[in-house]
Short mmCIF file of C-alpha atoms in Angstrom, two decimals:
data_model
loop_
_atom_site.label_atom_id
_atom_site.label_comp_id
_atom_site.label_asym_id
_atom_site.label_seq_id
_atom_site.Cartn_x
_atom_site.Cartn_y
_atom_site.Cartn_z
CA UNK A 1 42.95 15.30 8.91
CA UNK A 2 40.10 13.72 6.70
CA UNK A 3 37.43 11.21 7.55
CA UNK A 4 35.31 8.62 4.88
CA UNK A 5 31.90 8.25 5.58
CA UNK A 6 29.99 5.12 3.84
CA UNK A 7 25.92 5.16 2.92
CA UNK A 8 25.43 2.53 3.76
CA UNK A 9 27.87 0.57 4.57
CA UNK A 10 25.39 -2.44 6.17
CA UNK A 11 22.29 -3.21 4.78
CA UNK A 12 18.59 -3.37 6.55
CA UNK A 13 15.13 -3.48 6.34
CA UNK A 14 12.81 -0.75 8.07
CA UNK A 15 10.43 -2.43 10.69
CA UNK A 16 6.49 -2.43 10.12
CA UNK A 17 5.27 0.38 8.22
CA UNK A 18 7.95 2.72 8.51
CA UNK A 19 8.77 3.24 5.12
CA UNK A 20 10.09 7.29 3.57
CA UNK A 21 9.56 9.21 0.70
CA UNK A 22 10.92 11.87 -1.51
CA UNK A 23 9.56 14.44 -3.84
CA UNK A 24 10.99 14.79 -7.27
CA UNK A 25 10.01 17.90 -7.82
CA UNK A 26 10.23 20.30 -4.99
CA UNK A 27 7.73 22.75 -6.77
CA UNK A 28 4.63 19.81 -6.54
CA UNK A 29 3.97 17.55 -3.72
CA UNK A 30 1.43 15.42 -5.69
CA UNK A 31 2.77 14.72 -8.69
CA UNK A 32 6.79 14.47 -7.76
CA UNK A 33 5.63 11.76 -4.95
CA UNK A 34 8.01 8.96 -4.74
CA UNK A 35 8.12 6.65 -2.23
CA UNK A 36 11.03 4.54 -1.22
CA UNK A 37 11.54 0.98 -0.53
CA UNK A 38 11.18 -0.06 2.92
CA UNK A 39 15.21 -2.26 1.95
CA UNK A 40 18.36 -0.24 2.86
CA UNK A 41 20.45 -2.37 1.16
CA UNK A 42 21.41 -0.01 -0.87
CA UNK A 43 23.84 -2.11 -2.84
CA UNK A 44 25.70 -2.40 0.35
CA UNK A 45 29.37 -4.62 0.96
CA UNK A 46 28.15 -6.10 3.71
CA UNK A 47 24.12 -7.24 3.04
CA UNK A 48 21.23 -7.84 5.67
CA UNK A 49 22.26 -11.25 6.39
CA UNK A 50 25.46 -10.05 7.23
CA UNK A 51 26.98 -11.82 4.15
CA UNK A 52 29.82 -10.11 1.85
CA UNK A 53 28.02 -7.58 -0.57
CA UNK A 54 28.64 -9.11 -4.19
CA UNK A 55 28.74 -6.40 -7.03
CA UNK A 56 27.22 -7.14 -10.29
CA UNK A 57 31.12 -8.12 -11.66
CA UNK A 58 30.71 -10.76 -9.50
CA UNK A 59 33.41 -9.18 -7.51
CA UNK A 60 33.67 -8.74 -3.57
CA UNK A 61 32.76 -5.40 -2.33
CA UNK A 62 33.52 -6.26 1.06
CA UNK A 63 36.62 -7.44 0.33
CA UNK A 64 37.41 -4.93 -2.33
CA UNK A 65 36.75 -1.36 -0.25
CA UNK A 66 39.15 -2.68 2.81
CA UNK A 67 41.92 -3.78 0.68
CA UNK A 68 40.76 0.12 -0.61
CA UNK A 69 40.94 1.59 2.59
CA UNK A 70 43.94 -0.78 4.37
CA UNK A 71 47.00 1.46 3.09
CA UNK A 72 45.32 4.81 4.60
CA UNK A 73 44.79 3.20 8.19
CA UNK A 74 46.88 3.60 10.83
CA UNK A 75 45.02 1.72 13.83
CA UNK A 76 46.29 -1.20 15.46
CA UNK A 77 43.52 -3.20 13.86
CA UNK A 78 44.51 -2.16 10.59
CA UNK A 79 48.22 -3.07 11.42
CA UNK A 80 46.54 -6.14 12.48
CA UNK A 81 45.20 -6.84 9.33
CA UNK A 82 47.80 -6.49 7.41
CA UNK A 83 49.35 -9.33 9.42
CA UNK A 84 52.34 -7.22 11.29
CA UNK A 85 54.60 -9.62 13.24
CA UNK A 86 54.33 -6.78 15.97
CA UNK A 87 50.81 -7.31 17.06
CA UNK A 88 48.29 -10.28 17.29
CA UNK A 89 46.16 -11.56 14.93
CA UNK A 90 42.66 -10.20 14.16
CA UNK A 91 39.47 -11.29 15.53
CA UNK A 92 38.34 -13.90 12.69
CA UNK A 93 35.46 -12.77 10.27
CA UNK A 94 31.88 -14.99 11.67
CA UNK A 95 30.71 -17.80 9.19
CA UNK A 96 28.29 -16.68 6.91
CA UNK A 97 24.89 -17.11 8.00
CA UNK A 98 22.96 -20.49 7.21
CA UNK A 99 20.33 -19.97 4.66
CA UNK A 100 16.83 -22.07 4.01
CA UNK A 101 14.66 -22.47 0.96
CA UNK A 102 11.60 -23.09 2.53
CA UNK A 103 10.09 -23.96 -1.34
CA UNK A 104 6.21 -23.61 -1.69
CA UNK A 105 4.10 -22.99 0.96
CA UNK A 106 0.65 -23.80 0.90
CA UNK A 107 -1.83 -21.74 3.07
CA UNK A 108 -4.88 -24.16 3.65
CA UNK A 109 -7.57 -21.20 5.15
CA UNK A 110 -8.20 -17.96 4.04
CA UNK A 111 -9.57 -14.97 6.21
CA UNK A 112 -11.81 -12.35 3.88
CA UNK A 113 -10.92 -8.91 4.63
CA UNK A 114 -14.73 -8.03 4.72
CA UNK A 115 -15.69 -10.40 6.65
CA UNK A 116 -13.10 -9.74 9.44
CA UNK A 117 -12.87 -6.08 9.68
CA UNK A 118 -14.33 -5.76 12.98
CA UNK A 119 -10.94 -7.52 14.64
CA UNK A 120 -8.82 -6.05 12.31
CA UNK A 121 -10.54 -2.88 12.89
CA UNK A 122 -11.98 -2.27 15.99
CA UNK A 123 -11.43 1.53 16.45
CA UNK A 124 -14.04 3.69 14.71
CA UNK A 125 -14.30 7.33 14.23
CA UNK A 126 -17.42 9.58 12.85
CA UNK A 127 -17.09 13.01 11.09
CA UNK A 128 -19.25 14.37 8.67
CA UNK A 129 -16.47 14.64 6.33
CA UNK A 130 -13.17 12.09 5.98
CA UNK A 131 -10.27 13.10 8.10
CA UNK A 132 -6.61 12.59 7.94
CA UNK A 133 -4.26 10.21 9.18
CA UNK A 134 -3.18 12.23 12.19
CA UNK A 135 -6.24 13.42 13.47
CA UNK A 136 -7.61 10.03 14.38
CA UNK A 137 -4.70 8.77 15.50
CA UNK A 138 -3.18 6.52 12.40
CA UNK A 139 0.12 7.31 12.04
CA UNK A 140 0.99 4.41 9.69
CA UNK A 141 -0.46 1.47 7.36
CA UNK A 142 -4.30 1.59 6.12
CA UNK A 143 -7.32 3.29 7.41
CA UNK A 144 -10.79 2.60 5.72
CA UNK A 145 -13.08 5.30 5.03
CA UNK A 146 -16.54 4.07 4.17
CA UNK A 147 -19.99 5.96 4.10
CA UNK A 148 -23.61 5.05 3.09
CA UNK A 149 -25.07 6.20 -0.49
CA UNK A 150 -28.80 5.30 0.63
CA UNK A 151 -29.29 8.76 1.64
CA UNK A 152 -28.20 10.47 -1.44
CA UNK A 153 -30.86 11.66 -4.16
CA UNK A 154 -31.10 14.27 -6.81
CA UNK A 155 -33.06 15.06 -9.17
CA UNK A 156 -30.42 17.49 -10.88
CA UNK A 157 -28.74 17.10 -13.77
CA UNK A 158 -25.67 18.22 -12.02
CA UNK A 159 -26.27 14.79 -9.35
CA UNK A 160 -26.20 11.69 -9.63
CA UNK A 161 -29.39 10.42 -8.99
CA UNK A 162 -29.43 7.31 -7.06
CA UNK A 163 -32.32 4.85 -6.97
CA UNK A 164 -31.84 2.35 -4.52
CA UNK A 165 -34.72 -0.15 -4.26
CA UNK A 166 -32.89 -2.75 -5.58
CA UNK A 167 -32.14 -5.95 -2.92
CA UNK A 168 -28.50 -7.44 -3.33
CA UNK A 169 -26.60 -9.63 -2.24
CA UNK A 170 -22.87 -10.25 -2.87
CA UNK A 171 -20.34 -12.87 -2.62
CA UNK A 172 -16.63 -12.43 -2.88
CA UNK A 173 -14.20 -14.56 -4.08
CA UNK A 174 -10.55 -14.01 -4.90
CA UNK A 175 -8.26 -14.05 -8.04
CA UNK A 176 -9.88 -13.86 -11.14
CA UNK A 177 -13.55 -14.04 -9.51
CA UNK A 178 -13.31 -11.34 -7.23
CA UNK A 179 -16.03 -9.37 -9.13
CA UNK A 180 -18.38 -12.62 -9.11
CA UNK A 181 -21.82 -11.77 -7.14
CA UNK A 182 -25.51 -11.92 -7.50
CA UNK A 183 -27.90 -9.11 -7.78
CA UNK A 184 -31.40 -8.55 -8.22
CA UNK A 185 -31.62 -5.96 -10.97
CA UNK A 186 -29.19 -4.02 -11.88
CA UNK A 187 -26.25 -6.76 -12.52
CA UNK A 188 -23.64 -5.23 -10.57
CA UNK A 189 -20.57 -7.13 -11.20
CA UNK A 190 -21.35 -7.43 -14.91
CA UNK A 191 -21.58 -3.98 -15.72
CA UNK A 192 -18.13 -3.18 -13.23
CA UNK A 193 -14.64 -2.81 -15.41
CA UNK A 194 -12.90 -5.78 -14.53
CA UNK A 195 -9.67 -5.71 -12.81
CA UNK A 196 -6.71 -8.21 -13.29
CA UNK A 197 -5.53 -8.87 -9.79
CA UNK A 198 -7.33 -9.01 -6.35
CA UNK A 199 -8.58 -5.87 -4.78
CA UNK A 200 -6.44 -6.09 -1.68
CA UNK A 201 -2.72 -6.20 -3.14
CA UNK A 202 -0.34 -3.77 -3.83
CA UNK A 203 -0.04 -4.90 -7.66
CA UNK A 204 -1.98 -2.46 -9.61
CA UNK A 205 -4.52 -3.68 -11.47
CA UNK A 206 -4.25 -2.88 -15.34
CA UNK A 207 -6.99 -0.49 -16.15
CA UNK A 208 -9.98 -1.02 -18.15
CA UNK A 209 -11.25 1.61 -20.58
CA UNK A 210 -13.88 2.51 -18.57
CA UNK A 211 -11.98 4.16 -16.31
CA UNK A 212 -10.60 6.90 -17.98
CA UNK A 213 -13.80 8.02 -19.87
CA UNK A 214 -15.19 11.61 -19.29
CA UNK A 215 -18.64 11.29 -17.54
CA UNK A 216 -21.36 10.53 -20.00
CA UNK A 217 -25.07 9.45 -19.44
CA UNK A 218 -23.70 6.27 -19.21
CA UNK A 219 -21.03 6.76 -16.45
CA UNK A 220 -19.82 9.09 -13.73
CA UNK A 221 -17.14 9.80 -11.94
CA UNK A 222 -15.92 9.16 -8.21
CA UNK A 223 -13.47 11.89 -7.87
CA UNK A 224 -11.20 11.94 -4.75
CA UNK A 225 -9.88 16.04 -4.17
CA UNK A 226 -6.56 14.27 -2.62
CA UNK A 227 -5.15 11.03 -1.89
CA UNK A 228 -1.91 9.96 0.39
CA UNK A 229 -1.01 7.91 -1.27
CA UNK A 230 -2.78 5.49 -2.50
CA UNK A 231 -6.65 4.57 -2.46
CA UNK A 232 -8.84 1.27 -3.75
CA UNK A 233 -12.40 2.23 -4.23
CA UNK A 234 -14.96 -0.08 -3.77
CA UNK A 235 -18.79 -0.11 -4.29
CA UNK A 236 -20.57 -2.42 -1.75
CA UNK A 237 -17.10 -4.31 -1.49
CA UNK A 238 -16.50 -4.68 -5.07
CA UNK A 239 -13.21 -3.13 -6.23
CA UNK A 240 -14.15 -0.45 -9.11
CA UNK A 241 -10.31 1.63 -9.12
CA UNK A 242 -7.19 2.46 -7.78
CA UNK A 243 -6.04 5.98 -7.51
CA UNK A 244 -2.06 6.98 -6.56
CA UNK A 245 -0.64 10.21 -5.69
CA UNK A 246 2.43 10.85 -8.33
CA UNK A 247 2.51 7.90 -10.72
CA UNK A 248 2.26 8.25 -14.12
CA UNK A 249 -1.12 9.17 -14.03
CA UNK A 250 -2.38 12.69 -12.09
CA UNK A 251 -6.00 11.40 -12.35
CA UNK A 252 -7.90 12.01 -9.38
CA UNK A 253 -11.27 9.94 -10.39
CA UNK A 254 -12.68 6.84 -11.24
CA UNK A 255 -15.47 6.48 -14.17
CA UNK A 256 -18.01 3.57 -13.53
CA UNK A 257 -21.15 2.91 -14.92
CA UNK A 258 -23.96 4.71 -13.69
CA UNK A 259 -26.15 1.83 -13.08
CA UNK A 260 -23.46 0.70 -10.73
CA UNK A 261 -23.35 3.91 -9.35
CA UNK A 262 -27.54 3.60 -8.54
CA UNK A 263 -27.61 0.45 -7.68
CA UNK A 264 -24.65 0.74 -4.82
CA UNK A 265 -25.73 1.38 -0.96
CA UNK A 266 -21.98 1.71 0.60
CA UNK A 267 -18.46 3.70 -0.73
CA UNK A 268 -15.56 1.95 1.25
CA UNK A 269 -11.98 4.02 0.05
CA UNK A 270 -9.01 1.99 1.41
CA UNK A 271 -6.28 4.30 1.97
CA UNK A 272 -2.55 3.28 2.04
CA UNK A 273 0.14 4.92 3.31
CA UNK A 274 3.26 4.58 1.67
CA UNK A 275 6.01 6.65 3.29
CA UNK A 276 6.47 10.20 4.83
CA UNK A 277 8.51 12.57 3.11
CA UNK A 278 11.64 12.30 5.11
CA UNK A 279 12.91 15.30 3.89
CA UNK A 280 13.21 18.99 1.77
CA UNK A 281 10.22 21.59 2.27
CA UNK A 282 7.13 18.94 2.81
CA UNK A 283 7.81 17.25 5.88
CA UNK A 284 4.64 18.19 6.69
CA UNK A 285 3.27 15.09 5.05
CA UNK A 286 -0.42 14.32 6.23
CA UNK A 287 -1.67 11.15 5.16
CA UNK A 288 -5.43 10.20 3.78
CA UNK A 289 -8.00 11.43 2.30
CA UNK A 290 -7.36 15.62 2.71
CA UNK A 291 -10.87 16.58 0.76
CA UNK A 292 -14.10 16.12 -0.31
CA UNK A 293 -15.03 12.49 -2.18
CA UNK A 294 -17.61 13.54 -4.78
CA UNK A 295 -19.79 11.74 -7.03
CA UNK A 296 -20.83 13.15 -10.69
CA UNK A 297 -20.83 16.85 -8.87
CA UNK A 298 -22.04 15.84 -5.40
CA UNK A 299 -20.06 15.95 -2.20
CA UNK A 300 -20.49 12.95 -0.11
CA UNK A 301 -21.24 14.77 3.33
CA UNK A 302 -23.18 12.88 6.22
CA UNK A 303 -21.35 10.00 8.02
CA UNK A 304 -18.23 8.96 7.30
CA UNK A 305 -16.42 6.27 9.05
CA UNK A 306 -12.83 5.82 9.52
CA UNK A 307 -11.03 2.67 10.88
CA UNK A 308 -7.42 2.46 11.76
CA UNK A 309 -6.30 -1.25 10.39
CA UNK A 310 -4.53 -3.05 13.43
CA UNK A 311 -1.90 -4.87 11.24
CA UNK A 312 1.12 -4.42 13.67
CA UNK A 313 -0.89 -5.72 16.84
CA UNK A 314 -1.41 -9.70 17.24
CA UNK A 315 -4.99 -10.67 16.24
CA UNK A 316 -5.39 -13.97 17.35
CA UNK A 317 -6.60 -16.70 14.87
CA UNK A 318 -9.57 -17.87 16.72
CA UNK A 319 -10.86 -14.16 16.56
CA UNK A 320 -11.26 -14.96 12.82
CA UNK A 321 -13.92 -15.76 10.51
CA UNK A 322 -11.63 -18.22 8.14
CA UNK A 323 -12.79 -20.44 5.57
CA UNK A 324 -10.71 -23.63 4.60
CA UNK A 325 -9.07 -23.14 0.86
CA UNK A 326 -8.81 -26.00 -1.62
CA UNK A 327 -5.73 -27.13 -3.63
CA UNK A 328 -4.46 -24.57 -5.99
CA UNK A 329 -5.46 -24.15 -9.55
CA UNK A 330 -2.56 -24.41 -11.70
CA UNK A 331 -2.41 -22.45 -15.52
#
């Protein structure tokens, strides 16, 4: 005898963050990174809403793989099916499920990410250097690494050598103005590359010049030994980069301007995780920062902190510090 198997035959959607991965090339881990779509839809004849698949002919898969299958049945159901005066009608098909356009929604308060990290964050681990996923119990989602710069000097040439007398203050906006802050000197979020999206969303922000510029006396480098997966870099809360594993770019550093680089007191590294290798020879897929964060040619050792985000656990809204939005700008 022979049996069909279908993949898939029903589509879904993975709960939370339990999204999977593969690697293109078996040889690399980091570049051949590819991470899958949380959707197993796959195309499927019968979708998530339970609905008939439609192909892009416009045709019915559903309807088109059992009148496929039909003649090479021999169950009662299938006898059924084909309407046999011998035995009773089949159960009918369910309606289709009702669907709603729920049109624009307008969300009247916002909750900063900065200014809420303490209930979205509560667990905190120390280590003089940043540890993985695993070991501090994040299995999925973000953790934020952060660490202070006030402690770092050098007078090397090989350093970066960090002056930090300046008094700052910062405030953070979204969209466009996300880099908009005040500073008593240096200018911080003038001399910053600007980004074209908000720091905290998957889109990628389109890259300025600056950062792909070797290190100069201008500039220097935040170099990252190895991300999973992905990583937003921010100097005292302002977004300066974005650095992926695979991609189309194996760049493992950011440049900014060294000004920047004096004048900042705190390195917060946002850390994403975007699906375990689910299967081949790296299964063994730790997530996180695995190695030193340098700056110019300086290891940032001392105190790190890393924070599990709680994004799958219910943080009530009256825990928040939220600040009512106006209407929209349109253009």
């Amino acid at each position: 005898g022979w049996s069909v198997s279908m993949y898939m035959v029903h589509g879904g959607t993975n709960f939370g963050y339990m999204g999977g991965a593969n690697i293109q090339d078996e040889q690399n881990a980091e570049t051949g990174y590819l991470s899958l779509i949380t959707s197993y839809d796959y195309s499927s004849p019968i979708t998530e809403s339970g609905d008939h698949g439609i192909g892009s002919d416009n045709l019915d898969k559903y309807a088109a793989l059992r009148n496929l299958l039909l003649p090479y049945t021999h169950t009662a159901f299938s006898f059924s099916l084909s309407r046999s005066p011998l035995l009773p009608a089949p159960f009918p098909e369910p309606p289709p499920q009702p669907k709603v356009a729920y049109g624009r929604v307008r969300l009247s308060w916002r909750a900063g990410f900065w200014e809420n990290l303490d209930a979205l964050a509560p667990q905190i681990t120390e280590a003089s250097a940043p540890l993985p996923f695993e070991t501090i119990g994040a299995a999925y989602g973000y953790v934020l690494y952060s660490t202070s710069l006030e402690s770092m000097s050098s007078s090397s040439t090989n350093h970066v050598s960090l002056s930090l007398t300046h008094t700052h203050t910062h405030t953070i906006k979204s969209g466009a103005d996300w880099y908009a802050s005040t500073m008593t000197p240096p200018s911080l979020a003038e001399s910053l590359p600007r980004l074209t999206s908000d720091p905290l969303t998957k889109s990628a922000p389109t890259p300025s010049p600056a950062r792909h510029r070797t290190p100069t006396s201008t500039h220097v480098n935040i170099t990252v030994d190895r991300v999973h997966d992905r990583a937003h870099l921010f100097l005292d809360h302002l977004l300066v980069g974005i650095l992926e594993r695979g991609g189309r770019s194996s760049r493992n550093f950011v440049t900014v301007p060294r000004e920047c680089m004096e004048a900042a007191t705190r390195l917060d590294v946002l850390v994403e995780n975007l699906g375990r290798v689910n299967f081949g020879p790296h299964l063994a897929d730790r997530k996180g920062l695995l190695g030193n964060v340098r700056i110019g040619e300086h290891t940032v050792l001392g105190q790190w902190q890393m924070r599990p985000l709680n994004l799958e656990q219910f943080v009530h809204y009256s825990s928040l510090r939220a600040t009512e939005q106006g209407e929209p700008k349109r253009g």
